[in-house]
Amino acid sequence: MINRDKRIAVLSPIAWRTPPRRYGAWETVASNITEGLVTCGWDVTLFATRDSITSAKLRAVIDKGYEEDPAVDPKVAEYLHIPEVFEHAAEFDLIHSHYDFMALSYSRLVQTPVLTTIHGFSSPKIMRVYDKYRDGYYVAISDADRALTLHYLATVYNGIDLSLYPFQPVAGDDLVFLGRIHQDKGVHLAIEVAQKCGRRLIIAGIIQDQAYFRQRVEPHLDGDMITYIGPVDVAGKNALFARAAAVLHLNILPERFGLVLAEANAAGVPVIAMNRGSCREVISDGRTGFLVDNVDQAVRAVGRLSEIDRPACRQRVEQHFSIDTMVAAYEQVYAEIFELEAKKQQK
Amino acid sequence: MINRDKRIAVLSPIAWRTPPRRYGAWETVASNITEGLVTCGWDVTLFATRDSITSAKLRAVIDKGYEEDPAVDPKVAEYLHIPEVFEHAAEFDLIHSHYDFMALSYSRLVQTPVLTTIHGFSSPKIMRVYDKYRDGYYVAISDADRALTLHYLATVYNGIDLSLYPFQPVAGDDLVFLGRIHQDKGVHLAIEVAQKCGRRLIIAGIIQDQAYFRQRVEPHLDGDMITYIGPVDVAGKNALFARAAAVLHLNILPERFGLVLAEANAAGVPVIAMNRGSCREVISDGRTGFLVDNVDQAVRAVGRLSEIDRPACRQRVEQHFSIDTMVAAYEQVYAEIFELEAKKQQK
């Protein structure tokens, strides 16, 4: 039995609104956890931007995300937002931080336990902070993204809001790339695959690396076979899924989780992804898509898309990557922390 | 009577070593305060880079300043360095912070009072943090640099180590610019003055704005009348002072304090400075230099340099800008804080 009679503070990033309008994986997951916990009956306070939308109590000191409002200085915003939850720590039984290594630096100054979901290591240099706070409570978002030097309470896969991505029984004809336009995401490889297959490719996402976009993507845009439509919101994603034979995700760096893979699968769309990082955990090879090692294998996988059972894609997401599954896993983690803390008190 | 039976933590910045090898005003002042307090018999712990030099106890988690070592990530270093003093707050009776608005964000999480010397406001945006922590203890480094919205315990002028800048009784012939090579510092105005006077100008300092250097400084460098010698250490400064008829400091932005003005005066060198900001507090017009409003007035001031009594320059620094004077002023501030804290305890 889970004792839900505890007060949880969820500390969300403030790069974007929680949930984000378009891009913003960390804020998406923080939102899904918050809403899921509220549904389960927890007393939850979300620390996020003031324009955030939540059924929990919202506590905000920053009006808008620093990526959305040039008037916001990210450093100033961060040094106002993060301490806010710690200055009110006594009002909570647990602080669940999604704010990277920065929030750890306040964690030893309060009595309230702090759980950090590590959404990714942006640089090996930040490991020094995790090493210092290695006695903290951590959750990994995939086994692939675990740091060997850290002790984790669990891996909890990100859960998506399945109601946002309705199942689409009929496959489309096009290939789709959905993600940041950046070398790491292998947009140029998706273009190569589409060209070799003679299939249409629709590219959507924020341009994170302008030079890469100009050199490796833009020259191929012809307004017909290869098109770029900018970032898309949930409705835009669903429109893309409706047209998709498959989502191509030929990432060059190991993915940390890959929310978009689960979203595509939720809509019944198979994913052709690189056989590295968390893709191996999110995609079941031959069942919800194909794991490939290079462009040629991806081209062959496009030829085998009819083998994929679309309802099975949806089903797998429901089982492993739903908000319910995620929140149930976090409830176990919370219970473990409360137990460990109670033991500390007894000593 | 000052009760020195207290433990002081001095939190220095980690852009440079404390004291810095060359440039680094904040670290210089933090060092001077630390050494001065130790001389007076206080129990002082300096939180600074590991390569720092001090007679206090040194506590360090970062090996080298992030401006001196490209391997150091400034953000990671900051999030390791600042919490270190707060995590050990209980070991101190006072934390004297020189770490800008960032350290404030930890101040409410500890019982130990925090005094912040505000070395300057880098942007109006950081005022939000100071506004939030307006109940903190603050010292201004000049009346000119006071924020109207903040309550200060005192203005305490920066003090320099007079033993580093020996008095030089005989005036040199050259004009000297000493400071960051940046538009704000008016290097181009110093060049204009030198050219109009037909005097030699030696420019020293780190190049902070490369474009400015290339466009406004470099074209005038002729290896004879206008020369640039890069950044200088203390010995280099003294060599410059030996050759100086005057130091030109025609800053465009109001100076916050202007350590170099005091250093020049300490060596007996008059300073021709802009009549704005703290220059009006550091330089006594007609006595230790001249305060001017424009290039033409500066040119006329060069013609009047013989009116300045060099020993009087030294004397004024001894009185107002020595480490002893500064530390005595801080001792008064500390005493006031301890008294206020004792009153809080009684309530």
XYZ file of C-alpha atoms in Angstrom:
694
model
C 0.000 0.000 0.000
C 1.277 3.424 -0.978
C 0.839 6.102 1.682
C -0.105 9.184 -0.327
C -0.476 11.398 2.728
C 2.681 13.344 1.865
C 3.372 16.741 0.332
C 5.423 16.653 -2.856
C 7.188 19.620 -4.467
C 7.986 19.126 -8.139
C 10.771 21.433 -9.348
C 10.452 21.883 -13.099
C 12.965 23.612 -15.380
C 12.088 27.107 -16.577
C 13.490 27.047 -20.085
C 9.886 26.614 -21.244
C 6.404 26.623 -19.820
C 5.314 23.433 -17.994
C 4.013 21.700 -20.057
C 5.828 23.272 -23.003
C 3.896 24.620 -25.975
C 6.114 22.716 -28.407
C 9.652 21.621 -27.660
C 10.759 20.909 -24.073
C 11.178 17.282 -23.009
C 12.131 17.927 -19.396
C 9.151 20.209 -18.806
C 6.883 17.666 -20.533
C 7.933 14.892 -18.198
C 7.783 17.116 -15.100
C 4.244 18.035 -16.126
C 3.196 14.430 -16.734
C 4.523 13.359 -13.343
C 2.800 16.285 -11.612
C -0.568 15.654 -13.232
C -0.282 11.905 -12.673
C 0.490 12.383 -8.984
C -2.466 14.722 -8.559
C -4.730 12.151 -10.215
C -3.500 9.560 -7.719
C -4.406 11.867 -4.836
C -1.036 13.296 -3.813
C -0.716 16.849 -2.474
C 1.541 18.345 -5.160
C 3.034 21.814 -5.612
C 4.629 22.535 -8.976
C 7.482 25.043 -9.071
C 7.552 26.264 -12.677
C 7.042 29.385 -14.792
C 4.004 31.497 -13.925
C 2.332 30.734 -17.271
C 2.440 27.009 -16.554
C -0.746 24.929 -16.594
C -1.339 22.394 -13.859
C -3.958 20.844 -11.635
C -1.414 20.959 -8.795
C -0.705 24.095 -6.764
C 1.561 26.326 -8.848
C 4.362 28.333 -7.263
C 6.187 30.685 -9.625
C 8.647 33.544 -9.421
C 9.508 33.683 -13.139
C 6.767 34.762 -15.533
C 7.898 32.997 -18.695
C 10.487 30.504 -19.822
C 13.869 32.028 -20.634
C 13.815 30.349 -24.030
C 10.481 32.030 -24.788
C 11.135 35.534 -23.449
C 14.353 37.367 -24.350
C 13.724 39.751 -21.426
C 14.467 36.925 -18.995
C 18.117 36.465 -18.059
C 18.559 32.681 -17.668
C 21.139 32.966 -14.908
C 19.107 35.455 -12.884
C 15.936 33.405 -13.410
C 17.682 30.235 -12.273
C 19.041 31.868 -9.126
C 15.513 33.027 -8.267
C 13.600 29.894 -9.248
C 15.680 27.090 -7.719
C 16.153 28.540 -4.191
C 12.400 29.216 -4.011
C 11.587 25.550 -3.496
C 14.429 25.084 -1.032
C 13.441 28.144 0.999
C 10.030 26.483 1.405
C 11.448 22.997 1.918
C 9.896 22.623 5.367
C 6.446 22.675 3.752
C 7.180 19.471 1.832
C 7.982 15.854 2.591
C 9.864 15.401 -0.678
C 11.345 17.660 -3.328
C 11.326 15.958 -6.719
C 13.815 17.914 -8.804
C 14.042 17.958 -12.576
C 16.563 20.797 -12.383
C 19.814 19.071 -13.197
C 22.975 19.489 -11.140
C 22.164 23.049 -10.112
C 19.433 22.094 -7.653
C 21.742 19.597 -5.955
C 23.873 22.455 -4.683
C 21.025 23.480 -2.342
C 20.060 19.975 -1.275
C 22.291 19.650 1.783
C 21.009 22.899 3.260
C 17.510 21.547 3.902
C 16.059 18.640 5.908
C 13.595 17.596 3.196
C 14.874 14.735 1.021
C 15.541 15.580 -2.616
C 14.940 13.137 -5.462
C 16.548 14.041 -8.777
C 15.377 12.612 -12.072
C 18.428 12.923 -14.281
C 17.152 13.822 -17.733
C 20.596 13.714 -19.237
C 24.226 14.668 -18.723
C 24.867 17.736 -20.858
C 28.638 17.477 -20.412
C 31.127 15.200 -18.635
C 32.121 18.283 -16.636
C 28.871 18.268 -14.641
C 29.761 14.818 -13.246
C 31.844 16.546 -10.562
C 28.656 17.928 -9.043
C 26.889 14.560 -9.175
C 29.971 12.972 -7.623
C 29.878 15.440 -4.742
C 26.189 14.735 -4.126
C 26.397 10.999 -4.782
C 24.602 10.318 -1.503
C 21.463 11.851 -3.047
C 18.439 10.040 -4.432
C 18.501 9.514 -8.209
C 16.296 8.103 -10.924
C 17.519 7.337 -14.454
C 15.164 7.746 -17.415
C 16.693 4.775 -19.231
C 19.231 2.111 -18.397
C 21.318 3.432 -21.274
C 21.624 6.846 -19.643
C 22.898 5.621 -16.298
C 26.211 7.028 -15.105
C 28.366 4.182 -13.852
C 29.577 6.141 -10.825
C 26.123 6.955 -9.470
C 23.821 4.850 -7.359
C 20.237 4.991 -8.652
C 17.080 4.023 -6.838
C 15.501 2.978 -10.145
C 15.143 3.510 -13.852
C 11.752 5.054 -14.515
C 10.875 5.423 -18.172
C 9.265 8.679 -19.201
C 5.522 8.396 -19.564
C 3.499 10.253 -22.146
C -0.086 11.420 -22.027
C -1.719 8.804 -24.259
C -4.874 10.860 -24.648
C -2.851 13.420 -26.596
C -1.756 10.891 -29.223
C -4.807 8.949 -30.439
C -4.242 5.691 -32.244
C -4.317 6.049 -36.022
C -5.125 2.655 -37.573
C -4.187 3.447 -41.165
C -0.558 3.992 -42.169
C 0.426 7.036 -44.211
C 2.936 7.106 -47.043
C 5.542 9.584 -45.862
C 8.620 9.382 -43.712
C 8.800 11.833 -40.813
C 11.665 13.324 -38.833
C 10.644 14.922 -35.544
C 13.192 16.477 -33.222
C 15.792 19.187 -32.799
C 17.556 20.065 -36.048
C 21.055 19.162 -34.938
C 23.857 16.926 -36.141
C 23.342 14.675 -33.084
C 19.836 13.875 -34.253
C 20.972 12.666 -37.697
C 18.581 14.736 -39.807
C 21.008 14.383 -42.725
C 20.808 10.582 -42.400
C 17.005 10.709 -42.507
C 17.272 12.751 -45.724
C 19.662 10.180 -47.197
C 17.300 7.323 -46.360
C 14.301 9.110 -47.888
C 16.221 9.890 -51.043
C 17.419 6.282 -51.416
C 13.861 5.000 -50.897
C 12.281 7.617 -53.147
C 9.915 8.426 -50.267
C 8.707 11.843 -49.165
C 10.302 13.149 -45.916
C 8.722 15.786 -43.697
C 11.101 17.370 -41.178
C 9.749 19.120 -38.071
C 11.454 20.619 -35.038
C 13.323 23.638 -33.705
C 16.569 24.526 -35.429
C 19.170 24.189 -32.715
C 22.215 24.392 -34.977
C 21.747 26.992 -37.717
C 24.988 26.136 -39.521
C 24.066 22.460 -39.637
C 20.611 23.316 -40.951
C 22.076 25.546 -43.659
C 24.741 23.087 -44.772
C 23.173 19.671 -44.331
C 19.390 20.178 -44.485
C 18.422 23.297 -46.421
C 20.152 22.316 -49.713
C 17.829 19.281 -49.938
C 14.571 21.136 -49.325
C 12.564 21.122 -52.568
C 9.059 21.857 -51.283
C 7.930 18.416 -52.339
C 10.023 15.345 -51.564
C 11.990 16.889 -48.676
C 10.222 19.620 -46.684
C 10.847 21.433 -43.395
C 7.810 22.730 -41.512
C 9.376 24.186 -38.339
C 8.501 23.182 -34.781
C 5.110 21.567 -34.202
C 2.769 21.356 -31.222
C 0.760 18.275 -30.234
C -1.840 18.820 -32.965
C 0.957 19.262 -35.472
C 2.569 16.015 -34.332
C -0.706 14.133 -34.742
C -1.116 15.548 -38.239
C 2.370 14.289 -39.049
C 1.672 10.851 -37.536
C -1.433 10.645 -39.752
C 0.749 10.993 -42.841
C 3.565 8.793 -41.582
C 4.597 5.383 -42.790
C 7.342 5.627 -40.172
C 9.277 8.043 -38.015
C 13.012 8.075 -38.773
C 15.209 8.620 -35.723
C 18.776 8.020 -36.866
C 20.434 9.748 -33.946
C 24.216 9.872 -33.903
C 24.606 10.404 -30.159
C 22.906 7.843 -27.914
C 19.403 9.062 -27.096
C 18.704 9.574 -23.379
C 15.119 8.519 -23.680
C 13.413 9.692 -26.859
C 9.905 10.872 -26.008
C 9.026 11.227 -29.677
C 9.582 7.508 -30.265
C 6.945 6.683 -27.672
C 4.611 9.350 -29.046
C 4.890 7.944 -32.564
C 4.310 4.399 -31.348
C 1.319 5.613 -29.328
C -0.233 6.800 -32.580
C 0.534 3.407 -34.111
C 3.454 4.718 -36.167
C 6.504 2.432 -36.381
C 9.911 3.964 -35.649
C 13.158 3.251 -37.444
C 15.806 4.182 -34.898
C 19.510 3.798 -34.388
C 20.533 0.745 -32.453
C 22.127 2.699 -29.625
C 21.300 4.309 -26.287
C 17.771 4.217 -25.002
C 16.281 3.503 -28.450
C 16.960 -0.145 -27.664
C 14.733 0.160 -24.609
C 11.941 2.237 -26.144
C 11.656 0.402 -29.479
C 11.090 -3.328 -29.650
C 12.997 -4.388 -32.755
C 10.707 -5.954 -35.369
C 7.652 -5.311 -33.205
C 7.226 -1.524 -32.801
C 9.806 -0.540 -35.376
C 13.339 -1.433 -36.393
C 16.720 -0.825 -34.794
C 19.386 -0.181 -37.428
C 23.089 0.537 -37.513
C 23.354 2.610 -40.655
C 21.555 4.205 -43.594
C 21.441 1.043 -45.719
C 19.804 -0.943 -42.920
C 17.325 1.895 -42.469
C 16.473 1.770 -46.182
C 15.860 -1.975 -45.909
C 13.714 -1.385 -42.798
C 11.496 1.011 -44.759
C 10.816 -1.912 -47.104
C 9.720 -4.049 -44.179
C 7.297 -1.588 -42.530
C 4.263 -3.697 -43.469
C 5.508 -6.324 -41.013
C 4.794 -3.997 -38.098
C 1.449 -4.408 -36.340
C 0.226 -0.869 -35.548
C -2.014 -1.829 -32.583
C 0.978 -3.607 -31.038
C 2.886 -0.307 -31.130
C 0.129 1.401 -29.192
C -0.118 -1.467 -26.764
C 3.547 -1.413 -25.872
C 3.409 2.300 -25.060
C 0.330 1.753 -22.907
C 2.204 -0.885 -20.946
C 5.596 0.737 -20.558
C 5.476 4.438 -21.397
C 2.153 5.708 -20.067
C 1.789 8.303 -17.323
C 0.121 5.670 -15.147
C 3.065 3.308 -15.468
C 5.536 6.102 -14.807
C 3.677 7.470 -11.789
C 3.245 4.012 -10.281
C 7.006 3.538 -10.583
C 7.693 6.903 -8.971
C 5.306 6.044 -6.151
C 7.480 3.020 -5.415
C 10.570 5.241 -5.454
C 8.924 7.765 -3.117
C 7.908 4.960 -0.745
C 11.487 3.718 -0.689
C 12.796 7.208 0.087
C 10.290 7.737 2.908
C 11.305 4.403 4.366
C 15.024 5.233 4.132
C 14.400 8.636 5.703
C 12.370 7.105 8.535
C 15.280 4.764 9.263
C 17.673 7.736 9.319
C 15.397 9.459 11.858
C 15.446 6.404 14.099
C 19.221 6.378 14.273
C 36.320 47.794 21.526
C 36.028 45.302 18.702
C 35.409 41.701 19.786
C 37.544 39.701 17.381
C 36.639 36.359 18.945
C 34.542 35.369 15.911
C 35.047 33.064 12.964
C 34.803 34.758 9.564
C 34.381 33.002 6.215
C 35.413 35.119 3.230
C 33.838 33.902 -0.017
C 35.981 35.075 -2.922
C 35.104 34.802 -6.610
C 36.854 32.087 -8.611
C 37.321 33.826 -11.931
C 40.962 34.251 -10.907
C 43.305 33.216 -8.143
C 42.985 35.160 -4.856
C 44.897 37.432 -5.048
C 44.937 37.497 -8.845
C 48.201 37.326 -10.777
C 47.255 40.345 -12.882
C 43.697 41.443 -13.555
C 40.913 40.679 -11.037
C 39.616 43.517 -8.849
C 37.109 41.497 -6.824
C 39.674 38.855 -5.931
C 42.201 41.581 -5.063
C 39.831 43.198 -2.591
C 38.718 39.869 -1.109
C 42.385 39.054 -0.588
C 43.179 42.408 0.999
C 40.264 42.073 3.408
C 41.259 38.510 4.302
C 44.900 39.370 4.955
C 43.948 42.512 6.855
C 41.556 40.598 9.109
C 44.195 37.962 9.845
C 46.663 40.699 10.776
C 44.096 42.106 13.204
C 43.756 38.695 14.868
C 40.497 37.379 13.404
C 39.975 33.676 12.733
C 39.477 33.758 8.960
C 38.800 31.033 6.397
C 39.120 32.012 2.762
C 36.975 30.158 0.225
C 38.806 30.618 -3.085
C 40.625 28.675 -5.801
C 43.089 26.054 -4.593
C 46.065 27.951 -6.022
C 45.191 30.993 -3.908
C 47.738 32.479 -1.517
C 46.640 33.509 1.944
C 47.672 33.629 5.585
C 44.098 32.621 6.468
C 42.859 29.035 6.336
C 42.160 28.193 2.697
C 39.196 26.062 1.682
C 39.012 25.195 -1.997
C 37.115 22.841 -4.266
C 38.175 24.416 -7.573
C 41.833 24.143 -8.557
C 42.174 27.214 -10.744
C 40.176 30.253 -11.784
C 37.816 29.630 -14.683
C 39.332 32.591 -16.533
C 42.757 31.004 -16.227
C 41.955 27.386 -17.032
C 39.807 26.507 -20.067
C 39.213 23.064 -18.557
C 37.069 24.636 -15.830
C 33.387 25.080 -16.676
C 32.387 28.348 -14.947
C 28.841 27.209 -14.192
C 29.926 23.874 -12.747
C 32.689 25.566 -10.749
C 30.256 28.120 -9.353
C 27.750 25.466 -8.306
C 30.540 23.639 -6.468
C 32.306 26.637 -4.940
C 29.435 28.736 -3.564
C 27.493 25.984 -1.718
C 30.737 24.866 -0.072
C 30.772 27.822 2.292
C 27.053 27.515 3.014
C 27.305 23.787 3.715
C 29.869 24.699 6.386
C 27.989 27.760 7.598
C 27.632 26.437 11.138
C 31.414 26.662 11.539
C 31.334 30.436 11.102
C 29.859 33.457 12.842
C 29.755 35.485 9.637
C 30.002 34.769 5.922
C 31.463 37.734 4.081
C 30.531 37.192 0.444
C 32.159 38.787 -2.561
C 30.201 36.460 -4.859
C 27.571 38.744 -6.292
C 23.877 37.867 -6.407
C 24.482 34.146 -6.784
C 25.564 33.627 -3.174
C 22.449 35.401 -1.912
C 20.317 32.549 -3.189
C 21.786 30.296 -0.475
C 21.710 32.864 2.312
C 18.245 32.091 3.718
C 19.032 28.400 4.057
C 21.602 28.944 6.819
C 21.566 30.506 10.293
C 24.887 32.309 9.858
C 24.501 35.954 8.813
C 25.781 36.836 5.342
C 27.390 40.174 4.518
C 27.707 40.965 0.811
C 30.139 43.516 -0.521
C 28.590 44.558 -3.817
C 31.483 45.068 -6.215
C 29.191 46.237 -8.992
C 25.902 45.597 -10.740
C 26.721 43.827 -14.010
C 23.185 44.328 -15.358
C 19.899 45.902 -14.215
C 18.432 42.402 -14.493
C 20.303 41.175 -11.424
C 18.451 43.755 -9.288
C 15.548 41.306 -8.973
C 17.745 39.047 -6.879
C 18.948 41.902 -4.687
C 15.343 43.034 -4.302
C 14.319 39.582 -3.112
C 17.141 39.506 -0.565
C 16.848 43.162 0.437
C 16.766 42.163 4.120
C 20.406 41.074 3.769
C 23.506 42.926 4.936
C 25.209 45.011 2.255
C 28.286 47.174 1.850
C 28.852 49.512 -1.112
C 32.366 50.122 -2.424
C 31.592 53.757 -3.261
C 28.686 56.094 -2.706
C 28.410 56.397 -6.485
C 27.747 52.681 -6.849
C 24.871 52.496 -4.365
C 21.568 51.127 -5.653
C 18.763 53.391 -4.510
C 16.473 50.494 -3.642
C 18.905 48.775 -1.282
C 19.661 49.473 2.346
C 23.407 49.456 3.019
C 25.153 49.173 6.351
C 28.013 51.325 5.036
C 30.181 52.397 2.143
C 33.618 50.894 2.615
C 36.207 51.999 0.084
C 38.457 49.341 -1.320
C 41.853 49.299 0.327
C 45.083 48.484 -1.458
C 48.262 46.936 -0.154
C 50.456 50.020 0.067
C 53.622 47.967 0.410
C 53.106 46.748 -3.162
C 53.162 50.257 -4.601
C 56.178 52.143 -3.225
C 56.205 55.906 -3.465
C 58.141 57.192 -6.468
C 59.227 60.783 -5.789
C 60.241 61.731 -9.334
C 57.627 62.110 -12.070
C 58.092 60.362 -15.408
C 57.333 61.846 -18.819
C 54.762 59.437 -20.240
C 51.025 59.089 -19.997
C 49.733 55.691 -18.931
C 46.452 53.863 -19.449
C 45.935 50.906 -17.132
C 42.752 48.836 -17.252
C 40.601 46.565 -19.362
C 40.750 47.375 -23.065
C 37.074 48.120 -23.523
C 34.971 50.995 -24.827
C 33.685 51.644 -21.281
C 37.203 52.427 -20.127
C 37.757 55.115 -22.789
C 41.098 53.868 -24.133
C 40.379 55.737 -27.371
C 39.959 58.960 -25.395
C 43.313 58.429 -23.712
C 44.869 58.008 -27.162
C 43.243 61.231 -28.342
C 44.558 63.141 -25.321
C 48.088 61.813 -25.795
C 48.056 62.708 -29.487
C 46.809 66.239 -28.794
C 49.488 66.727 -26.141
C 52.233 65.156 -28.195
C 52.995 62.899 -25.232
C 53.872 59.222 -25.256
C 51.059 56.874 -24.116
C 51.635 53.355 -22.791
C 48.539 51.162 -22.714
C 48.401 48.102 -20.429
C 45.598 45.690 -19.587
C 43.685 42.658 -20.779
C 41.800 42.998 -24.047
C 38.190 42.452 -23.099
C 36.667 43.622 -26.375
C 38.695 42.402 -29.361
C 36.656 44.340 -31.941
C 37.115 47.568 -29.990
C 40.840 46.928 -29.702
C 41.130 46.266 -33.431
C 39.092 49.280 -34.506
C 39.865 51.962 -31.943
C 43.252 51.098 -30.446
C 45.400 49.009 -32.797
C 45.403 51.497 -35.713
C 47.172 54.038 -33.472
C 49.906 51.713 -32.217
C 53.233 52.854 -33.695
C 55.719 51.204 -31.340
C 56.836 54.616 -30.140
C 54.290 57.288 -29.227
C 51.361 54.908 -28.651
C 52.224 51.402 -27.445
C 50.294 48.449 -26.030
C 52.144 46.108 -23.684
C 49.406 43.635 -22.645
C 48.330 42.914 -19.068
C 50.814 43.699 -16.294
C 51.364 42.334 -12.803
C 52.290 44.408 -9.761
C 55.923 44.755 -10.817
C 54.764 45.790 -14.274
C 52.457 48.403 -12.786
C 55.284 49.856 -10.710
C 57.499 50.032 -13.776
C 54.721 51.935 -15.543
C 54.215 54.257 -12.579
C 57.957 55.019 -12.668
C 57.615 56.287 -16.235
C 54.283 58.067 -15.669
C 53.623 61.775 -15.627
C 49.992 60.790 -15.070
C 47.538 57.944 -15.397
C 44.674 58.689 -17.791
C 41.348 57.174 -16.758
C 38.734 58.647 -19.086
C 36.072 56.051 -18.406
C 32.778 56.386 -20.270
C 30.686 54.368 -17.837
C 30.774 55.497 -14.194
C 33.555 53.637 -12.416
C 32.402 51.484 -9.457
C 35.548 52.111 -7.495
C 38.711 52.222 -9.584
C 41.466 50.360 -7.759
C 44.066 51.508 -10.284
C 43.453 55.157 -9.402
C 44.373 54.450 -5.792
C 47.368 52.357 -6.865
C 48.685 55.166 -9.075
C 48.191 57.744 -6.336
C 49.952 55.422 -3.877
C 53.008 55.539 -6.122
C 52.695 59.343 -6.188
C 51.315 59.410 -9.729
C 48.516 61.929 -10.391
C 45.389 60.662 -12.131
C 43.354 62.471 -14.770
C 39.925 60.875 -14.506
C 36.426 61.450 -15.769
C 34.249 63.491 -13.446
C 31.723 60.729 -12.914
C 30.986 57.767 -10.668
C 33.414 56.849 -7.938
C 36.295 58.786 -9.539
C 34.911 61.792 -7.689
C 35.389 59.928 -4.413
C 38.791 58.393 -5.135
C 40.465 61.428 -6.750
C 40.618 64.773 -4.993
C 40.359 67.290 -7.848
C 43.444 69.541 -8.037
C 45.112 67.642 -5.211
C 45.710 64.028 -6.308
C 44.834 64.571 -9.942
C 42.163 66.233 -12.042
C 38.522 65.428 -12.717
C 37.577 66.317 -16.294
C 34.469 66.159 -18.471
C 36.026 65.690 -21.899
C 39.178 65.281 -23.938
C 39.948 69.017 -24.137
C 39.802 69.400 -20.365
C 42.021 66.333 -20.049
C 44.554 67.919 -22.408
C 44.557 71.088 -20.294
C 44.951 68.965 -17.151
C 48.095 67.383 -18.596
C 49.505 70.909 -18.812
C 48.808 71.453 -15.119
C 50.369 68.249 -13.750
C 53.232 70.155 -12.096
C 50.667 71.607 -9.681
C 50.122 68.190 -8.118
C 52.129 67.411 -4.985
C 53.187 63.755 -5.318
C 53.592 63.065 -1.562
C 50.029 64.369 -1.068
C 48.784 61.694 -3.472
C 50.437 58.982 -1.395
C 49.150 60.493 1.814
C 45.531 60.520 0.707
C 45.680 56.826 -0.218
C 47.247 56.014 3.160
C 44.376 57.781 4.872
C 41.423 56.576 2.834
C 42.347 53.603 0.651
C 44.715 51.493 2.724
C 43.992 47.954 3.880
C 44.091 49.194 7.478
C 41.415 51.804 6.825
C 39.266 49.310 4.940
C 39.585 46.577 7.547
C 38.829 48.979 10.387
C 35.657 50.000 8.548
C 34.662 46.366 8.004
C 35.291 45.647 11.683
C 32.690 48.306 12.500
C 30.271 46.696 10.028
C 30.866 43.248 11.507
C 30.273 44.614 15.015
C 27.003 46.137 13.868
C 25.889 42.839 12.326
C 26.768 40.856 15.457
C 24.794 43.353 17.524
C 21.774 43.136 15.202
C 21.958 39.341 15.221
C 22.171 39.249 19.012
C 19.035 41.384 19.172
C 17.261 38.981 16.793
C 18.229 36.088 19.077
C 16.748 37.847 22.092
C 13.374 38.250 20.391
